[in-house]
Amino acid sequence: MGLAERKERDKLELKKTILEAAQKMLLAHGQDGLSIRKIADEIEYSPATIYLYFADKDAILHELMEMGFGVMNEYMKDAFAQKDPIKRIHSIGHAYIRFGLENKDWYELMFNSDKPMKHIEKCCEDWDQGMAMFASLTETCRQAIEMHKMENVEEQILALQLWCSVHGLVNLALTERLEIVQQNNSQVLIEKTLDAIIHTIFKK
Amino acid sequence: MGLAERKERDKLELKKTILEAAQKMLLAHGQDGLSIRKIADEIEYSPATIYLYFADKDAILHELMEMGFGVMNEYMKDAFAQKDPIKRIHSIGHAYIRFGLENKDWYELMFNSDKPMKHIEKCCEDWDQGMAMFASLTETCRQAIEMHKMENVEEQILALQLWCSVHGLVNLALTERLEIVQQNNSQVLIEKTLDAIIHTIFKK
DNA sequence: AAATATAATAAACAGTGTTCAGTAAATAAT
DNA sequence: ATTATTTACTGAACACTGTTTATTATATTT
């Protein structure tokens, strides 16, 4: 059955080509500049062909989202490797923010857009990479709580507290709300705020 | 010149009618379901007419955003009236989150969408209501810092720390990221996280 | 009554996601 | 080798979107 297999490979091949064109467009023109017709144009197929490989646009955005987590993991690798849990939290925060600011379109897809989530609902899938990342953060928080002998602190709540802070910070920055409210150098402002967040939690 | 004035009034009248139809659509079907052609249909004018009253769709979304701040102010009124600055911060946080969760489409427009911001840039206007709200929060932080004799805490940074936390929390909830990561009752989770944020900052 | 200014629009342009009937080519069965 | 069937693909249409422009109808001035 070598023939059937080659066929299968060819199908995957075109699917990959579509996704590559989609990624190129996302990075060049953002989610708004990403259209199925333009993808079709780019890969020199008709728009209808794309629907033989993806259920709809949401499905494409979902796959792009998964690719985005791949990019993010690169940013987070070193941070998660840190031994000391509190230093690790600091590094994770920094890496998270840096990823967000440097990859607006990936970030949008992974943490804001409802379109990949719609696909997840439709197909009864999971937001598994997001869940995995949060689980890792929660585990780091557990270690930090243990190490610092913090009382009455739930690891889940602490993890969420950290996540929503950096998530909010990144979003305010990406949507131009920060620089309008405060003319200061945004980069420095963000840095100082992240430091403040972590310091207030783990102050000695 | 009573006639010219009546004309002027009539122009404002139709502008108001357009905005009312737009608001109705926003609340019924969200920003995606809000189209100029549907507004035109609703008010029984041609789409082109709307462009005699608004430069483009961004201008309409910007006016809606301003209306959104009106709605939000209702939510915040009691909170800002609190005497004790720390209780006030708590109340503001609660009111902010409640507003966000109960008014997804307003919130989106005010704090996430780039379209009203594009209009602000184009017309060299200000995000004045957003700035005013942040200024009030900053002033409350100044009072809290003074009262608690907190050292090495900048009011601006503290205000931003609070804002980005609740902003992040609201966004995670509105985009369905919360309930996926954590199956617990989201409402309770949010409540506990807000309490934790404020407790870690102002712990005795 | 004629000239002018105002208000509204029909129609077009260029784009979007998506569906479906139909075609051409490759494979399978006879 | 010829026919039948499956597979891969597409043209064209549908129902939308924001926006512009030339034109028309109405109202106001002269």
CSV table of C-alpha atoms (C1' of nucleotides) in Angstrom, one decimal, chain B residues 3 34-38 47-48 51 56-57, chain D residues 16-22 26-29:
chain,number,residue,atom,x,y,z
B,3,LEU,CA,-34.1,78.2,11.0
B,34,LEU,CA,-22.5,45.7,14.0
B,35,SER,CA,-22.5,46.8,10.4
B,36,ILE,CA,-23.1,50.1,8.8
B,37,ARG,CA,-25.4,48.6,6.3
B,38,LYS,CA,-27.5,47.0,9.0
B,47,PRO,CA,-25.7,53.4,3.9
B,48,ALA,CA,-24.1,56.4,2.2
B,51,TYR,CA,-21.1,58.8,6.0
B,56,ASP,CA,-16.1,56.0,9.0
B,57,LYS,CA,-17.0,53.0,11.1
D,16,DC,C1',-22.3,39.6,3.1
D,17,DT,C1',-18.7,43.8,4.4
D,18,DG,C1',-16.9,49.2,4.3
D,19,DT,C1',-16.6,53.1,1.4
D,20,DT,C1',-16.9,56.5,-2.7
D,21,DT,C1',-19.0,59.1,-6.3
D,22,DA,C1',-22.1,60.8,-9.6
D,26,DT,C1',-35.8,68.9,-2.1
D,27,DA,C1',-35.4,73.2,0.2
D,28,DT,C1',-33.6,77.8,0.6
D,29,DT,C1',-31.9,82.3,-1.5
